[in-house]
XYZ file of C-alpha atoms in Angstrom:
390
model
C 57.225 68.872 11.181
C 55.515 65.599 12.022
C 52.082 65.427 10.408
C 49.184 64.433 12.586
C 47.535 61.280 11.199
C 44.313 59.713 12.351
C 44.708 56.783 14.749
C 42.596 53.621 14.905
C 39.423 54.005 16.919
C 38.482 52.029 20.028
C 37.244 49.106 17.936
C 40.809 48.794 16.607
C 39.675 49.313 13.015
C 42.205 50.679 10.548
C 41.800 52.064 7.063
C 43.572 54.259 4.562
C 43.013 57.330 6.728
C 45.284 55.822 9.346
C 48.236 55.939 6.994
C 50.814 58.698 7.098
C 51.497 60.160 3.668
C 54.374 62.593 4.206
C 57.314 63.423 1.952
C 56.289 61.160 -0.914
C 58.576 63.072 -3.228
C 61.415 60.681 -2.468
C 63.204 59.345 -5.520
C 62.049 56.019 -6.910
C 64.160 53.069 -5.909
C 64.888 50.646 -8.736
C 66.153 47.133 -8.173
C 69.307 46.058 -9.960
C 67.238 43.247 -11.441
C 64.974 45.630 -13.307
C 65.213 46.043 -17.079
C 66.933 49.124 -18.445
C 63.576 50.458 -19.590
C 60.245 49.873 -17.941
C 57.566 49.690 -20.670
C 55.034 50.729 -18.066
C 56.437 54.195 -17.566
C 58.939 54.789 -20.342
C 56.794 54.084 -23.372
C 56.004 56.499 -26.155
C 54.206 59.704 -25.307
C 50.615 59.033 -24.348
C 51.172 55.333 -23.713
C 52.723 55.465 -20.244
C 50.708 54.592 -17.156
C 50.192 58.160 -16.018
C 48.607 60.746 -18.282
C 47.743 64.350 -17.546
C 44.201 64.103 -18.854
C 41.841 61.258 -18.088
C 38.177 60.726 -18.714
C 35.747 61.231 -15.807
C 35.466 58.228 -13.497
C 32.703 56.606 -11.542
C 33.475 54.346 -8.638
C 30.865 51.679 -9.335
C 31.894 48.103 -10.047
C 30.534 48.433 -13.567
C 32.960 51.248 -14.326
C 35.880 48.884 -13.883
C 35.148 47.281 -17.255
C 35.944 49.864 -19.945
C 34.689 49.472 -23.478
C 38.142 49.703 -24.937
C 41.422 48.700 -23.346
C 44.865 49.980 -24.257
C 47.357 47.163 -24.614
C 50.841 47.088 -23.174
C 53.364 44.370 -22.705
C 53.317 42.235 -19.558
C 55.999 43.159 -17.049
C 57.021 39.719 -16.017
C 59.972 38.304 -17.966
C 62.172 35.261 -17.419
C 60.041 34.034 -14.513
C 60.692 30.959 -12.450
C 57.942 28.408 -11.935
C 55.235 29.507 -9.535
C 54.272 26.662 -7.202
C 50.562 26.801 -6.480
C 49.218 24.515 -3.726
C 47.594 21.364 -5.065
C 44.282 19.699 -4.162
C 42.393 22.956 -3.748
C 39.114 24.244 -5.080
C 38.369 27.934 -5.337
C 34.822 29.190 -5.503
C 34.607 31.678 -8.342
C 31.720 33.945 -9.169
C 31.703 34.833 -12.843
C 29.800 37.782 -14.243
C 27.806 36.594 -17.247
C 27.261 38.580 -20.447
C 23.833 39.470 -19.116
C 24.504 42.094 -16.440
C 21.516 40.928 -14.381
C 22.480 37.266 -14.415
C 25.333 35.839 -12.333
C 26.368 32.205 -12.269
C 28.421 30.382 -9.655
C 31.246 28.298 -11.067
C 33.834 26.160 -9.330
C 37.389 26.237 -10.575
C 39.360 23.105 -9.769
C 42.983 24.185 -9.433
C 44.232 20.643 -8.755
C 47.111 19.612 -10.989
C 46.771 22.228 -13.704
C 47.250 25.253 -11.425
C 51.027 25.316 -11.748
C 50.874 25.132 -15.535
C 48.292 27.909 -15.582
C 50.439 30.156 -13.393
C 53.465 29.582 -15.613
C 51.388 30.362 -18.688
C 50.306 33.676 -17.152
C 53.882 34.592 -16.231
C 55.378 33.745 -19.616
C 52.927 35.842 -21.585
C 55.527 38.529 -22.209
C 55.116 38.290 -25.976
C 51.360 38.691 -25.734
C 49.617 41.933 -24.819
C 47.392 41.929 -21.748
C 43.939 43.530 -21.865
C 40.912 43.386 -19.600
C 39.246 41.106 -22.140
C 41.673 38.345 -21.080
C 39.835 38.040 -17.750
C 36.440 37.116 -16.354
C 35.746 39.571 -13.536
C 34.179 38.271 -10.328
C 33.166 39.591 -6.939
C 34.971 42.485 -5.214
C 37.572 41.427 -2.649
C 38.319 44.800 -1.107
C 38.460 48.556 -1.484
C 41.365 50.947 -1.164
C 42.101 54.640 -1.409
C 43.022 54.495 -5.098
C 40.809 51.662 -6.339
C 39.403 48.208 -5.748
C 40.470 44.560 -5.864
C 38.387 41.945 -7.690
C 38.433 38.198 -8.006
C 39.256 37.394 -11.624
C 40.018 34.431 -13.862
C 42.304 34.359 -16.869
C 40.114 32.986 -19.654
C 42.640 30.828 -21.485
C 44.257 29.076 -18.509
C 41.267 29.330 -16.114
C 43.752 30.507 -13.481
C 42.225 32.507 -10.617
C 43.924 35.769 -9.636
C 43.188 38.973 -7.742
C 42.915 41.970 -10.072
C 43.849 45.240 -8.384
C 42.282 48.173 -10.225
C 43.775 51.622 -9.574
C 42.261 54.863 -10.849
C 44.781 57.127 -12.570
C 42.957 60.332 -11.734
C 43.095 59.659 -7.999
C 46.765 58.666 -8.219
C 47.625 61.838 -10.106
C 45.628 64.060 -7.755
C 47.445 62.625 -4.720
C 50.787 62.869 -6.540
C 51.802 59.276 -5.767
C 52.660 58.147 -9.303
C 56.187 57.224 -8.261
C 54.826 55.215 -5.338
C 52.667 53.046 -7.609
C 55.520 52.717 -10.082
C 57.874 51.612 -7.323
C 55.342 49.106 -5.978
C 55.172 47.453 -9.398
C 58.921 47.543 -9.985
C 59.706 45.912 -6.656
C 56.901 43.383 -6.225
C 57.072 41.997 -9.763
C 60.624 40.761 -9.134
C 60.053 39.034 -5.782
C 59.891 35.233 -5.442
C 59.178 33.896 -1.950
C 56.399 31.643 -0.603
C 55.505 34.260 2.013
C 55.324 37.186 -0.428
C 52.263 37.780 -2.604
C 53.097 37.372 -6.278
C 52.606 40.098 -8.855
C 52.257 38.238 -12.156
C 51.932 41.239 -14.448
C 50.226 44.548 -15.155
C 48.506 46.543 -17.895
C 46.560 49.788 -18.190
C 44.025 51.726 -20.226
C 43.159 55.424 -20.401
C 41.484 55.444 -16.991
C 42.893 52.614 -14.889
C 45.945 50.547 -13.996
C 45.498 46.803 -13.480
C 47.797 44.660 -11.322
C 47.508 40.879 -11.744
C 48.114 39.477 -8.258
C 48.172 36.093 -6.577
C 44.812 35.313 -4.968
C 44.912 34.735 -1.190
C 41.466 33.266 -0.381
C 41.590 33.615 3.416
C 41.788 37.402 3.481
C 43.864 39.619 5.736
C 45.574 38.681 8.978
C 43.730 41.599 10.581
C 40.383 40.022 9.680
C 41.507 36.653 11.053
C 42.657 38.340 14.269
C 39.290 40.049 14.756
C 37.486 36.734 14.241
C 39.289 35.076 17.164
C 37.104 34.611 20.285
C 39.451 36.752 22.400
C 40.592 38.936 19.479
C 44.071 37.414 19.748
C 45.991 34.314 18.653
C 47.527 31.612 20.797
C 51.311 31.724 21.096
C 51.838 28.721 18.827
C 49.934 30.288 15.923
C 51.511 33.688 16.546
C 55.012 32.196 16.424
C 54.232 30.479 13.117
C 53.109 33.772 11.580
C 56.118 35.660 12.962
C 58.573 33.066 11.671
C 56.995 33.169 8.195
C 57.166 36.961 8.174
C 60.773 36.933 9.384
C 61.685 34.550 6.562
C 60.089 36.887 4.005
C 61.847 39.914 5.520
C 65.175 38.073 5.348
C 64.546 37.599 1.643
C 63.624 41.273 1.152
C 66.535 42.664 3.155
C 68.916 40.351 1.316
C 67.813 42.163 -1.843
C 68.052 45.616 -0.223
C 64.284 46.050 -0.071
C 62.670 47.649 2.997
C 58.914 47.110 3.317
C 58.211 49.954 5.802
C 54.522 49.173 6.301
C 54.251 45.819 8.054
C 50.864 45.524 9.784
C 48.020 42.949 9.890
C 46.082 44.695 7.108
C 49.019 44.238 4.708
C 49.453 40.532 5.447
C 47.268 38.028 3.604
C 46.538 34.351 4.235
C 46.727 31.705 1.514
C 44.421 28.701 1.133
C 46.306 26.782 3.846
C 46.544 29.811 6.109
C 50.109 30.547 5.034
C 51.090 34.179 5.572
C 51.988 36.405 2.602
C 53.290 39.978 2.604
C 51.228 42.216 0.326
C 50.969 45.922 -0.506
C 54.436 47.193 -1.377
C 53.287 50.796 -1.807
C 55.714 52.119 0.813
C 58.544 49.725 -0.010
C 61.893 51.003 -1.188
C 65.019 49.500 -2.719
C 67.962 51.211 -1.060
C 71.272 49.359 -0.740
C 73.405 52.273 0.445
C 71.933 55.504 1.800
C 69.669 56.138 4.785
C 65.991 56.978 4.241
C 64.140 59.973 5.664
C 60.570 59.537 4.403
C 57.909 59.392 7.089
C 55.531 56.616 6.045
C 53.434 53.799 7.407
C 50.843 53.584 10.183
C 51.446 55.590 13.361
C 51.157 52.854 15.975
C 53.633 50.710 14.002
C 56.240 53.435 13.444
C 59.628 53.108 15.193
C 61.095 55.916 17.336
C 63.578 56.995 14.652
C 60.736 57.645 12.201
C 58.478 59.605 14.532
C 61.481 61.695 15.583
C 62.321 62.488 11.965
C 65.656 60.685 12.017
C 67.090 58.698 9.074
C 66.108 55.040 9.080
C 67.343 51.730 7.699
C 65.931 48.246 7.122
C 65.784 47.877 10.919
C 62.433 49.691 10.867
C 60.991 46.347 9.739
C 62.418 44.683 12.864
C 60.510 47.134 15.057
C 57.317 46.439 13.093
C 57.891 42.710 13.566
C 57.935 43.253 17.331
C 54.799 45.413 17.234
C 53.019 42.778 15.155
C 54.022 40.001 17.556
C 52.603 42.027 20.443
C 49.340 42.668 18.586
C 48.893 39.007 17.667
C 49.297 37.986 21.327
C 47.394 40.862 22.975
C 44.854 41.921 20.345
C 45.981 45.520 19.939
C 49.184 47.391 19.133
C 51.447 48.135 22.142
C 51.508 51.932 21.863
C 47.944 52.534 20.673
C 46.232 55.417 22.487
C 43.038 57.387 21.960
C 45.013 60.541 21.166
C 47.776 60.978 18.619
C 50.087 62.809 21.026
C 49.835 60.008 23.580
C 50.751 57.378 20.987
C 53.711 59.488 19.899
C 54.985 59.863 23.475
C 54.556 56.174 24.263
C 56.615 55.161 21.226
C 59.452 57.513 22.205
C 59.437 56.343 25.830
C 58.994 52.667 24.900
C 55.936 52.647 27.138
C 54.109 49.342 26.761
C 52.820 46.611 29.069
C 52.348 42.893 28.507
C 49.342 40.930 29.745
C 49.721 38.161 32.318
C 48.880 35.421 29.808
C 52.002 36.172 27.713
C 54.832 33.731 28.433
C 58.270 34.865 29.570
C 59.790 33.560 26.327
C 57.360 35.602 24.217
C 57.936 38.686 26.376
C 61.697 38.293 25.954
C 61.291 37.947 22.181
C 59.230 41.141 21.938
C 61.644 43.057 24.166
C 64.526 42.198 21.826
C 62.712 43.771 18.861
C 61.116 46.802 20.525
C 64.422 48.545 21.173
C 64.861 52.300 20.696
C 68.354 51.924 19.225
C 67.815 50.410 15.738
C 71.233 48.738 15.739
C 70.440 46.826 18.933
C 67.281 45.150 17.634
C 67.367 41.385 17.250
C 68.558 40.603 13.685
C 66.440 38.319 11.550
C 68.846 35.396 11.661
C 68.592 35.479 15.471
C 64.816 35.852 15.243
C 64.630 32.532 13.406
C 66.457 30.680 16.199
C 64.995 32.443 19.218
C 63.810 29.879 21.825
C 60.210 31.114 21.609
C 60.149 30.640 17.825
C 61.873 27.248 17.997
C 59.537 25.966 20.713
C 56.415 26.629 18.646
C 57.551 25.976 15.075
C 59.598 22.781 15.226
């Protein structure tokens, strides 16, 4: 039976409570590129990521720096060069040895950034620990932990350190989901996909070393617009970037399944990057049946409990395009049942300011029959996309 999730309130704010977490017992999907053994989860007894007993946790920022860190090998092997944008400066707040004293430092990433990124990636023969990083200000909070600005001490390379609490992961029984997120994201290489450089863990926490996107989420940028929406030109640029990233994912049999503004980050030049692969799956052959994602972005086949394919991402692309142009999702209602019915009936309306070309583009993606949705190669050459991106 379809579980009733909470829906965004009238201010259009979304959080972890707006996410559907049903049927997470689905088998982990492993990419063909993955090593035969994952040191993260297949190590000796007591050294894997997930343990049955963990020490009590506190959720303060101070608790994210344990006194002793268990070392494991970095996940990233045989990496290609990571191209970091040049001529940029990132403001970095470093926590000094004195807990009451904080100093502002500026990290100049010009020129040496690419070498620093490569050095981080190729650290497979060295063991990562928390002591390798200076920890800075918090960047965000999630259901299972927090994200902090951090800097690798040796290379001075700035990253985002995602800290997950094992106890919360175990209690919610989503170990396989975290494992799958790491397995998939660590092997992806695309300019519009957030990089996962590596990972390590201790007795209490799991640490993901992620690319830092200084301009925050697309949702935040959308809310900061004067009319709470983007112009068509900017919207088309974002949609084309996302379509390019989805082409890359689908070409590797990866379905994201949770495309929404909160899971899209903006780089230092405003370039869009897909993040948060917690609901992603690698599935080259069979259909999927897991109900996952955010209600107002779910396609009809999901809310009806039918098997789904990679075409669920095409529906989400259409919903996102609508939200960027209008300021809210097309099927969003105050009540869950109303949202459900509107998705099934394809009940949405476009505002007068939306051009005919944009309306046509959206209508080709928001199609009840998954096989009739506009494929990504056609998305890239749609007249509305071409008109605003070339």
